[in-house]
XYZ file of C-alpha atoms in Angstrom:
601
model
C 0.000 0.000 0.000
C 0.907 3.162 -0.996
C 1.664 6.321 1.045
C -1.362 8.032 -0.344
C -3.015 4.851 0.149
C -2.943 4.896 3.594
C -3.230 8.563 4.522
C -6.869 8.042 2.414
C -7.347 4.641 4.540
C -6.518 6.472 8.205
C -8.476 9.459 7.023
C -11.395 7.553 5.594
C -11.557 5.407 9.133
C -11.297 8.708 10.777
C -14.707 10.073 9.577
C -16.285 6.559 9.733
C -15.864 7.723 13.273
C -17.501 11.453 12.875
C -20.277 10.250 11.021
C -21.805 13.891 11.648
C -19.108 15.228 10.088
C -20.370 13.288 6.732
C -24.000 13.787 7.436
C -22.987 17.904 7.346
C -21.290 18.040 4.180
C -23.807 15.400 2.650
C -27.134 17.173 3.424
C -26.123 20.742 3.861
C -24.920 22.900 1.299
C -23.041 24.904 3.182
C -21.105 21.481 3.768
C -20.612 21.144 0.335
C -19.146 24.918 0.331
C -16.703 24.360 2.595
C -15.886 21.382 0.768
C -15.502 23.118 -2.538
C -12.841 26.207 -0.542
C -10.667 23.203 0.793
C -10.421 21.797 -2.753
C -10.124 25.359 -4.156
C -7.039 25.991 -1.557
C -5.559 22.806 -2.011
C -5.456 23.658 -5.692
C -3.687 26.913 -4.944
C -1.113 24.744 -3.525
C -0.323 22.490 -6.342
C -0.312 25.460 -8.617
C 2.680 26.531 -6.743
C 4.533 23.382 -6.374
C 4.140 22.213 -9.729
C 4.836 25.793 -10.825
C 8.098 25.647 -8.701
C 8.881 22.362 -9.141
C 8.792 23.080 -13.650
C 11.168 26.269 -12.981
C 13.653 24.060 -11.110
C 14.005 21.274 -13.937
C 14.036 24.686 -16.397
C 17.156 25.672 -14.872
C 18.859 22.241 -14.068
C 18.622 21.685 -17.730
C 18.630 25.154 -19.376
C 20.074 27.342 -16.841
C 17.140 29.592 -16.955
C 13.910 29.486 -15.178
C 11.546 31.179 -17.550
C 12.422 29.170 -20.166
C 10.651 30.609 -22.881
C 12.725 34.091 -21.960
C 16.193 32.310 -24.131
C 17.361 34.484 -26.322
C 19.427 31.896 -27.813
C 20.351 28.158 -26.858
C 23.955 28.568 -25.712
C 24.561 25.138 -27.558
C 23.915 21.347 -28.526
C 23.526 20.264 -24.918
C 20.420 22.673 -24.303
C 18.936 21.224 -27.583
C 19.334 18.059 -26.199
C 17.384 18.352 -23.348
C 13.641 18.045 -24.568
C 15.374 14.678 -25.872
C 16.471 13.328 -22.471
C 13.469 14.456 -20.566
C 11.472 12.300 -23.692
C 13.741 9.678 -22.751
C 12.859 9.799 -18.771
C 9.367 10.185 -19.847
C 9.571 7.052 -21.924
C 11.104 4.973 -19.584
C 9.041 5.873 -16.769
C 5.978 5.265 -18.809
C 7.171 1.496 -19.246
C 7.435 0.903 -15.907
C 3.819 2.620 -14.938
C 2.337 0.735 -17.441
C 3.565 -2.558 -16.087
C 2.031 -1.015 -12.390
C -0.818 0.438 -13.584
C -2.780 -0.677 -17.380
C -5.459 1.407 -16.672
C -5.171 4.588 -18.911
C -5.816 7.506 -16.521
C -8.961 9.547 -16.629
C -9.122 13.554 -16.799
C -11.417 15.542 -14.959
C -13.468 16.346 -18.390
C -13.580 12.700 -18.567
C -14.458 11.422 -15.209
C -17.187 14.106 -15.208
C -18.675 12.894 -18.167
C -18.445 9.304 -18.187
C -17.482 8.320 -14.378
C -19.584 10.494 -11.773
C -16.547 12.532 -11.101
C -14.554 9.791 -9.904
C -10.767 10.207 -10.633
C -7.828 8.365 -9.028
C -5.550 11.015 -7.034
C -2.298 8.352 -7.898
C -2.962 8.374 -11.263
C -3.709 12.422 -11.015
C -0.220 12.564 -9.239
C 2.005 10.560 -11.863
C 0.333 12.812 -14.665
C 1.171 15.728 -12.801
C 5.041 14.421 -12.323
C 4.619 13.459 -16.258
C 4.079 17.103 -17.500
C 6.405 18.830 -15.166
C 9.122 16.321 -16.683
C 7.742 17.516 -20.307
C 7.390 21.132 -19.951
C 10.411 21.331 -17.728
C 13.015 19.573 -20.075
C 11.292 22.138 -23.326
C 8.431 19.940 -24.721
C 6.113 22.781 -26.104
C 3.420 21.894 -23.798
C 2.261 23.774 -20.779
C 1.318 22.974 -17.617
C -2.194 23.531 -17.227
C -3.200 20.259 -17.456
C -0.991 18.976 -13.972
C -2.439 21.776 -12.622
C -6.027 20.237 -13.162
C -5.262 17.238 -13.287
C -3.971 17.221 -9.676
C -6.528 20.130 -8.407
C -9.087 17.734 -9.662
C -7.620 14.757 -8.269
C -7.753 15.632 -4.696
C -10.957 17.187 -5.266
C -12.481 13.787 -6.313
C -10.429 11.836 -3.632
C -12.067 14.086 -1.057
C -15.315 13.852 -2.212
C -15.407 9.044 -1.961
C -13.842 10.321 1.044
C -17.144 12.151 2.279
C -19.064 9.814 0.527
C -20.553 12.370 -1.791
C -23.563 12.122 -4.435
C -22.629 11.726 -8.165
C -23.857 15.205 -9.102
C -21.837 16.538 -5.855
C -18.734 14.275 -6.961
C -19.162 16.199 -10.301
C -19.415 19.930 -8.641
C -16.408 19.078 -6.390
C -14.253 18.317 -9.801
C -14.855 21.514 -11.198
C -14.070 23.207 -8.024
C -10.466 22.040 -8.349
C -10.398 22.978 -11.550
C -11.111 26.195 -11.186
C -9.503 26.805 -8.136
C -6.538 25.896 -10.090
C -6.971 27.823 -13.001
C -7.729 31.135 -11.025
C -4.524 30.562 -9.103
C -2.454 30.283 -12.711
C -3.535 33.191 -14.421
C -4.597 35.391 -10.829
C -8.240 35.657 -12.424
C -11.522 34.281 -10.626
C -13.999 34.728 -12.978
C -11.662 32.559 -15.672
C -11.127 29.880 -13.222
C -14.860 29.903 -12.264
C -15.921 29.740 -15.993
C -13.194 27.402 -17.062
C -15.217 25.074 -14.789
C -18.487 25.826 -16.314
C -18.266 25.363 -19.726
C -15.025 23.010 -19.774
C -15.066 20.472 -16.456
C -18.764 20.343 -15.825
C -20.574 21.444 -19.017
C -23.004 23.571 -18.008
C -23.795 26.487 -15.716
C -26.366 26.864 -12.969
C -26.696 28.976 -10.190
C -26.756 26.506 -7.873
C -23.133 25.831 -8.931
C -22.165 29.311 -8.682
C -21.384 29.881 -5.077
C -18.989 26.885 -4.380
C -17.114 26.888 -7.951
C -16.559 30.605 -6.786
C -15.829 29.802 -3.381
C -12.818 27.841 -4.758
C -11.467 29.972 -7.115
C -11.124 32.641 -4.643
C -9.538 30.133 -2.072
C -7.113 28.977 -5.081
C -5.830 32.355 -5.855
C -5.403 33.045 -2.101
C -3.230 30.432 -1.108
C -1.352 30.741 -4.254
C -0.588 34.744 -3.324
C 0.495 33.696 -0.057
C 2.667 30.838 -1.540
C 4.566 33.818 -3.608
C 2.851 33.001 -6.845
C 1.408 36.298 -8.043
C -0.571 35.139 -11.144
C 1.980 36.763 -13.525
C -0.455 36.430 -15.770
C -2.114 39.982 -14.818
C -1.284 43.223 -14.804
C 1.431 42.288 -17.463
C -0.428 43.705 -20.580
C -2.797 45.640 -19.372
C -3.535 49.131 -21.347
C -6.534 50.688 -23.199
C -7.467 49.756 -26.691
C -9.060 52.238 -28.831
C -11.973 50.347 -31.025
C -14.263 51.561 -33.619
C -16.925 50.196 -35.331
C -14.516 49.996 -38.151
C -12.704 47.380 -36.353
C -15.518 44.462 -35.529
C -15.055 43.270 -39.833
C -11.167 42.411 -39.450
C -11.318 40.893 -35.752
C -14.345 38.719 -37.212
C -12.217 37.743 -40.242
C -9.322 37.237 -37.423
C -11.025 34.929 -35.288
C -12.256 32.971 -38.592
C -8.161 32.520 -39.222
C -7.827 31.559 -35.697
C -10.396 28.654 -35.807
C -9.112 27.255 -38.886
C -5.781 27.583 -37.722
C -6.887 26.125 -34.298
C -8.501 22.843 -36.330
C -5.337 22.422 -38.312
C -3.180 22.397 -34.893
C -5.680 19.584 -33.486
C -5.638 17.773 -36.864
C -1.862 18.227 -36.981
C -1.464 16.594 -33.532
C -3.312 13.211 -35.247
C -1.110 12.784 -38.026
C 1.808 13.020 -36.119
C 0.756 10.285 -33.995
C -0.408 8.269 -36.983
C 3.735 9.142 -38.346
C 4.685 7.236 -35.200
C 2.889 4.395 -34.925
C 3.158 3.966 -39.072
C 6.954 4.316 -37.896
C 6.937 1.018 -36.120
C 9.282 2.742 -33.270
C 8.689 1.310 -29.579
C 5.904 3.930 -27.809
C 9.088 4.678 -24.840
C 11.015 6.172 -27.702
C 9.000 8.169 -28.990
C 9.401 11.065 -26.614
C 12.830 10.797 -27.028
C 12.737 11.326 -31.118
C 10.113 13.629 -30.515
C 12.265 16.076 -28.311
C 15.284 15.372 -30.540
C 13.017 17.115 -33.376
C 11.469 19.901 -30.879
C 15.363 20.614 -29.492
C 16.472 21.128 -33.314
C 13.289 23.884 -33.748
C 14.871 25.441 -30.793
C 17.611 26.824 -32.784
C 15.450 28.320 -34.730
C 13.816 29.879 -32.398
C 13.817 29.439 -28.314
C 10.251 30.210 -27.818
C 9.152 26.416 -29.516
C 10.542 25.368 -25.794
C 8.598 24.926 -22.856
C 4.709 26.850 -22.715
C 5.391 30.244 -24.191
C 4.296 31.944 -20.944
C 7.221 34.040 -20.950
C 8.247 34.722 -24.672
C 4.137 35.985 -25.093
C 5.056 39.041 -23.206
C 8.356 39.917 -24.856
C 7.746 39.213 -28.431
C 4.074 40.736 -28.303
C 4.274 43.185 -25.367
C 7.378 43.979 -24.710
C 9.888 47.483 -25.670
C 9.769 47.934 -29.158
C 7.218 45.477 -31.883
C 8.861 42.768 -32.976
C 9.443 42.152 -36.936
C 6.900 40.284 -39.139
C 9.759 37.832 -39.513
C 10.706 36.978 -36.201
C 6.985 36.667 -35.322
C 6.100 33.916 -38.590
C 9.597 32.244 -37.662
C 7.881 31.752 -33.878
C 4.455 30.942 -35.374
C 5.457 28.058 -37.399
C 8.445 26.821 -35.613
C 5.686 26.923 -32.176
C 2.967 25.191 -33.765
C 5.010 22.418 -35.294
C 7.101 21.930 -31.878
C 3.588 21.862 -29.968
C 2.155 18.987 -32.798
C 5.453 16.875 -32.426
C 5.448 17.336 -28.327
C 2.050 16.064 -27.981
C 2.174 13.592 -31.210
C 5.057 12.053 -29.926
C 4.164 11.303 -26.076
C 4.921 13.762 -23.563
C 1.944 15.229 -21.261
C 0.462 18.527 -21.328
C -1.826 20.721 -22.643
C -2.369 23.647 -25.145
C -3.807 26.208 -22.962
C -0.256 28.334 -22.368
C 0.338 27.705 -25.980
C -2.598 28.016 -27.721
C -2.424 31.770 -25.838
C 1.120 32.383 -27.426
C 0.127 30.953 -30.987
C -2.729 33.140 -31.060
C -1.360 36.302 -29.885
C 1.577 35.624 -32.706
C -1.575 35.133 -35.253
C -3.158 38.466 -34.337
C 0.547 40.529 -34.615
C 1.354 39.084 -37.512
C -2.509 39.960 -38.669
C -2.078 43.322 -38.208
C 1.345 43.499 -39.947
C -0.251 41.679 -43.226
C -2.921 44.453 -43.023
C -0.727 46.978 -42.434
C 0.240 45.778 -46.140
C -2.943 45.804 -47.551
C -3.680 49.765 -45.864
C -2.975 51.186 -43.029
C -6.101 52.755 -42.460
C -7.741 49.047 -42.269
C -5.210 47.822 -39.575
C -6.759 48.249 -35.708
C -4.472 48.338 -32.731
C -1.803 45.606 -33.307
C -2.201 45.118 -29.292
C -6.266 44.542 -29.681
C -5.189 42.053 -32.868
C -2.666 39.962 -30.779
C -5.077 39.696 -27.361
C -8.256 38.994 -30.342
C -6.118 36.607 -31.452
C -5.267 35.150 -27.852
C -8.737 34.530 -26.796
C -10.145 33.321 -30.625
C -7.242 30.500 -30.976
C -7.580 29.418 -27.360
C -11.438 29.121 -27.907
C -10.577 27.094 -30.695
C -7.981 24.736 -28.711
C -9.224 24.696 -25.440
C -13.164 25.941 -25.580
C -14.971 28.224 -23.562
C -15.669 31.627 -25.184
C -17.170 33.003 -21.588
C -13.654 31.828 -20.042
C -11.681 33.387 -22.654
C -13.762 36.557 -21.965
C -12.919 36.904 -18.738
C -9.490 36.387 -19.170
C -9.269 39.649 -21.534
C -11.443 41.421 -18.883
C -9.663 40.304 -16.011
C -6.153 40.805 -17.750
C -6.539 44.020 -19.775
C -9.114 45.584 -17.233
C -10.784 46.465 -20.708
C -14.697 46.445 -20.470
C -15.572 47.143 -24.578
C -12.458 44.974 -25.847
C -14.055 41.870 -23.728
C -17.247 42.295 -24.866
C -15.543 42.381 -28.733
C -13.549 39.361 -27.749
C -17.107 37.862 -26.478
C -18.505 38.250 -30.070
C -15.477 36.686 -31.610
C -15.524 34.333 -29.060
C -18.729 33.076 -29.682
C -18.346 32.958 -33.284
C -15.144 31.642 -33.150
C -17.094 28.767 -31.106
C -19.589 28.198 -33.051
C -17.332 27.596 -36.612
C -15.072 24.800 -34.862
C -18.405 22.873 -33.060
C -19.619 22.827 -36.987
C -16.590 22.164 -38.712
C -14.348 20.190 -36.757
C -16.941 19.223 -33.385
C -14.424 18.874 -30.742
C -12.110 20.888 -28.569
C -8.649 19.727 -28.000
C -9.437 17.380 -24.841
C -12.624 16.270 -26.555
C -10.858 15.292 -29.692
C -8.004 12.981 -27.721
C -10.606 11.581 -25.675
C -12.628 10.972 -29.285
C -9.523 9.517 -30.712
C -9.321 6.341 -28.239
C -12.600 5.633 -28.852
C -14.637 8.111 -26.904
C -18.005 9.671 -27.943
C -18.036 12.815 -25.687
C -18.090 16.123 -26.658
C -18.519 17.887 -23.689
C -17.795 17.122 -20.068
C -22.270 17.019 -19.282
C -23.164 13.678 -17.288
C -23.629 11.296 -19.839
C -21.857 8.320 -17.702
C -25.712 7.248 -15.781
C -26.365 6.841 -19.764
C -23.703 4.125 -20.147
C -24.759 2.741 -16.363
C -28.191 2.181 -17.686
C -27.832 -0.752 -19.678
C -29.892 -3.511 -20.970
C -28.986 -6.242 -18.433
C -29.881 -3.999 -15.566
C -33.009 -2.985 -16.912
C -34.716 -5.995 -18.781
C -37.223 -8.817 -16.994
C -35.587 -11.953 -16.620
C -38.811 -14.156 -16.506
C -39.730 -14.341 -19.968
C -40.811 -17.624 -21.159
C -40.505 -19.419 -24.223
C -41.530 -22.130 -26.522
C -40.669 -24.531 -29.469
C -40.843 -22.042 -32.918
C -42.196 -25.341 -33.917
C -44.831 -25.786 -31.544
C -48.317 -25.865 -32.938
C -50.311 -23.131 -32.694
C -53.540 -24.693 -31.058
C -50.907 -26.875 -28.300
C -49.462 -23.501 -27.562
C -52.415 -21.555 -26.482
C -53.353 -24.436 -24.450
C -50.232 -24.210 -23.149
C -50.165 -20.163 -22.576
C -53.953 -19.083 -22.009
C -54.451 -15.028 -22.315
C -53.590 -13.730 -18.864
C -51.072 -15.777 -18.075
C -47.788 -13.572 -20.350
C -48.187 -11.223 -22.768
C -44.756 -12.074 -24.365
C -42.893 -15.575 -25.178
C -39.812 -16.142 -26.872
C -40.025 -18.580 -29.955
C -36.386 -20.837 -30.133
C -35.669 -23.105 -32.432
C -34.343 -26.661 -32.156
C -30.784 -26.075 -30.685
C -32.419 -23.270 -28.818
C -31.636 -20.144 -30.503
C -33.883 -16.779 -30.382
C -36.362 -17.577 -33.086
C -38.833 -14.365 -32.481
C -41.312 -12.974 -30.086
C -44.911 -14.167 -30.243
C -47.478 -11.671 -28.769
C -49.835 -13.938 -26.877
C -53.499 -11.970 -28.701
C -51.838 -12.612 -31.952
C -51.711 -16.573 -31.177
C -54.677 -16.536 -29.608
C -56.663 -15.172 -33.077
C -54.582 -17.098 -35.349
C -55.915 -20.443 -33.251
C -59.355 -19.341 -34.262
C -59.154 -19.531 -37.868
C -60.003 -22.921 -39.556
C -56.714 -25.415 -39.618
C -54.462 -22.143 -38.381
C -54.159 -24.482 -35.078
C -52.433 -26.954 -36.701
C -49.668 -24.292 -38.198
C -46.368 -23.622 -36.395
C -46.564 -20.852 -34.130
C -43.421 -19.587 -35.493
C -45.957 -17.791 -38.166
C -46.895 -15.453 -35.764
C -43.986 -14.328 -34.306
C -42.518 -11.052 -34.399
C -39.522 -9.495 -34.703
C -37.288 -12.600 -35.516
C -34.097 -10.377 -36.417
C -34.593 -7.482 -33.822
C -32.796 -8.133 -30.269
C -30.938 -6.299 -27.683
C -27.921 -7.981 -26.118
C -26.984 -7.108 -22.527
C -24.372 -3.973 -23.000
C -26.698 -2.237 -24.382
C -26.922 1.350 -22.539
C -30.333 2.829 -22.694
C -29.600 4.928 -25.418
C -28.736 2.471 -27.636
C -32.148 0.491 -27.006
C -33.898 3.115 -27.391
C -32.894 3.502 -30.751
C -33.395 -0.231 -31.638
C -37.041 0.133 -30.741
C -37.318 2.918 -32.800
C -35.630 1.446 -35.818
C -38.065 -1.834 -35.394
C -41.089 0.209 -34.355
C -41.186 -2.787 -31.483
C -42.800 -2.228 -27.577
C -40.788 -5.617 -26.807
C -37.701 -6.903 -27.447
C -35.952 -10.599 -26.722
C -32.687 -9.932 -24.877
C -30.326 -12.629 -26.202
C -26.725 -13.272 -25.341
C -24.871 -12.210 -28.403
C -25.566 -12.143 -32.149
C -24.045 -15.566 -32.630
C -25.084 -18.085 -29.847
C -28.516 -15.846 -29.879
C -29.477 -17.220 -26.232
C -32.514 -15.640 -24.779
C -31.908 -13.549 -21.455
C -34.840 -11.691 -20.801
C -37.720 -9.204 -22.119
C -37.332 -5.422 -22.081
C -39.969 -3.490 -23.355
C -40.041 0.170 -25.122
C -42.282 2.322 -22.139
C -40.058 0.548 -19.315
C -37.330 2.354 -21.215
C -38.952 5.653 -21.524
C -39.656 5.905 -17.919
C -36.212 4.938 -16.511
C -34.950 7.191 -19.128
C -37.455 10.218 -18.159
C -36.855 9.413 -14.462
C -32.732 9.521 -14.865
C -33.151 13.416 -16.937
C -35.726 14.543 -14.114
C -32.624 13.398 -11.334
C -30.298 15.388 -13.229
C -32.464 18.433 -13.955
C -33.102 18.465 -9.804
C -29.232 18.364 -9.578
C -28.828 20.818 -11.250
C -31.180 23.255 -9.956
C -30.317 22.371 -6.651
C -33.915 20.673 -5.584
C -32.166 18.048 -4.530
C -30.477 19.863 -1.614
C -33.928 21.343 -1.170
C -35.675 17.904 -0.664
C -32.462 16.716 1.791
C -33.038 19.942 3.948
């Protein structure tokens, strides 16, 4: 057992013994509030120490502990690091794998699919996963450690109180935006990245302990000397016109195509490796070797981009067209080869950087064309922040904030909104996923959004079909099988043939007529059943059955084994389905309105 495994254990058996202490946080939501401030804390914490922990592997291997900030590599070594830290990656990954199989779940995907339920071991080695990538130069950042871990704990201390799925769920998204805020110093970005991105929706039931723990994340975060560096750093006051709205609207259009190519980019790089034949621990390795080599070309492919977005876009003097497309295309290939090739992290840090190069370089190409058609190249590059990340990551309303909160600009947010949205709306038509969605959709996954669609996939056939359906001989004569099976006894029985396979479903009134016609007595009651090629099998989640009865316009169905051996398990029929499936969206609905706390009070 573990270390974590038995501070969990002692603490676990420690409430067992303060069962009041459950029954507070259970059925009050003030419990749940408190709850949601000790995740949001905790997440303020891990912010800092993975924060720390990424600047100290920057310098052991670069000297430096913004990394981004090189103005140069000083040699081959440096460009060799993204290589080793593949190579540690890679290694390591063998030996978790032979540990622990099970792929590890994200807090988008335990939301989603798993009640919130996330393991805080497998959160941990993530977390120690990215920090090794971003802090030997993958171009990856470390947003996803941060809620990866935030969310973690968050989960772990909600089995630990014994929570309610849809209070498992809220307690996620606390972490997550508790860490968030504390990254970027900005509450209303954390508490909206949770929304839209960790639980998929917004209510105002969920309002007060989502905030609760973004304030609580960016607290303990300032007192842990991490100021949200994020802020403050580019904050001045645009000066838009109505002229303006056309070319941010045909800049956000760039940014979502350039977004989708990113995403797509990301796929065929992992479809290069695996076409490659090369062992999955290597991959890293080759990956940073390629990522090291960019370097040279220009430092700011290492690590996030965090610090190289401020001095190529905001700092003393604007940078040339040519040094920002050299960044632009050397970034977004080192970003498709870091995550193509193996190494954790996310896009978030990045997908900031790409986009703010987009929007400079925007205004530049304009600049071209006219310079009375060019707005502020400081409103192009944060346009072009928010509009790529919306792209990458999702969440116009988050991205929103983040302008407000970082510029302090009221009319340039609500512009960014309107991208935003539109921005939004082109990638959910053209392409259908955001980043996480699309890996999660790439190993097999069906999500698009982190709503509670998991009591979906728990609702399956075998739970919800009758198990006393009899049957008969398909051969049986008709007249010996109403004798057998007089009205009022079933209303359904399964037809099988000789060597007992599913043969059809006989409704007992259709028998019952067919015996009254001259010589039909004598006729196999086979003739009358229904439905001979229409089952369900047992994995079936209600969603799927639901759709079978529609396609065979059936109100019963014969639950066999599989389509081969065609063994019959049970009976479910189509208005047993409605009702569990009506009952299941009404428990959700009270969830999220917060009549569920209501009823408990």
């Amino acid at each position: 057992m573990t270390i974590v495994e038995r501070a969990s254990s002692k603490i676990s058996l420690a409430l067992q013994d303060a069962a009041w202490l459950r029954a507070l946080v259970r059925r009050g939501e003030f419990g749940l509030i408190g709850l949601a401030l000790l995740a949001g804390m905790a997440a303020g914490g891990f912010v800092a120490v993975i924060s720390s922990a990424s600047a100290a592997v920057h310098y052991l291997a670069f000297g430096h502990h913004q990394l981004s900030n090189l103005a140069a590599l000083e040699g081959p070594a440096q460009a060799l690091a993204p290589a080793v830290g593949g190579l540690v990656l890679g290694l390591s990954g063998l030996l978790i794998l032979g540990r622990r199989p099970r792929r590890p779940v994200d807090p988008i995907e335990a939301n989603a699919l798993h009640g919130g339920r996330m393991s805080i071991r497998d959160s941990l080695v993530i977390s120690v996963q990215t920090v090794i990538s971003n802090g030997f130069g993958a171009s990856v950042g470390l947003e996803a450690a941060y809620t990866q871990m935030s969310s973690g704990f968050a989960s772990w201390l909600g089995c630990v109180f014994r929570l309610r799925r849809a209070d498992m769920r809220m307690l996620v998204a606390c972490g997550s935006a508790g860490a968030i805020a504390a990254a970027f110093g900005a509450p209303l970005t954390g508490a909206f990245y949770a929304f839209e991105l960790i639980l998929g929706t917004y209510t105002p039931f969920a309002l007060a302990p989502v905030g609760v723990a973004a304030i609580g994340g960016i607290l303990v975060s300032r007192w842990l000397g991490l100021t949200g560096a994020f802020m403050g750093k580019v904050a001045a006051a645009s000066t838009l016109t109505e002229a303006d709205l056309l070319p941010l609207l045909i800049l956000g259009i760039i940014c979502a195509a350039f977004g989708i190519a990113i995403m797509r980019s990301v796929k065929l790089v992992e479809s290069l490796f695996s076409w490659s034949g090369l062992p999955s621990a290597v991959r890293p390795a080759i990956g940073g070797l390629i990522v090291g080599g960019l370097a040279f070309g220009a430092p700011q492919a290492l690590g996030s981009g965090h610090s190289a977005l401020f001095d190529l876009l905001f700092g003393a003097g604007p940078p040339a067209a040519g040094v920002i497309m050299a960044a632009l295309v050397l970034k977004s290939v080192a970003s498709a080869i870091s995550i193509g090739s193996g190494f954790r992290g996310g896009l978030f840090f990045a997908s900031l950087f790409l986009g703010g190069l987009t929007g400079r370089l925007y205004a530049h190409g304009l600049g071209l064309i006219g310079p009375a058609l060019v707005p502020d190249a400081w409103v192009c590059a944060v346009v072009g922040m928010a509009a790529f990340a919306v792209a990458i990551v999702g969440g116009p309303m988050t991205m929103s904030f983040l302008a407000l909160e970082t510029t302090g600009d009221v009319p340039l947010s609500l512009m960014l909104l309107g991208v935003s949205t539109i921005v939004s709306v082109i990638v959910r038509r053209a392409f259908g996923y955001s980043f996480a969605t699309w890996r999660l959709h790439l190993r097999g996954e069906s999500i698009r959004s982190a709503q509670d669609v998991g009591w979906i996939r728990d609702l399956t056939v075998a739970g919800l079909m009758r198990t006393d359906l009899a049957s008969a001989p398909a051969d049986l004569p008709i007249a010996e099988f109403v004798a057998r099976f007089p009205l009022g006894s079933a209303q359904w029985v399964a037809a099988v043939d000789p060597s007992g396979r599913y043969a059809g479903l006989i409704f007992l009134p259709d028998a019952h007529l067919a015996d009254r016609e001259a010589d039909a007595g004598r006729a196999a009651v086979a003739q009358v059943a229904r439905f001979p090629d229409r089952t369900l099998t047992p994995d079936m989640n209600i969603m799927a059955a639901a759709q079978a009865f529609e396609n065979s316009e059936a109100e019963a169905l014969a639950v066999v084994d599989n389509d081969d051996d065609r063994r019959v398990l049970g009976l479910l029929t189509e208005a047993h389905v409605l009702r569990r499936y009506t009952e299941e969206l009404d428990k959700a609905r009270r969830n999220l309105s917060g009549e569920a706390w209501a009823a408990d009070a």
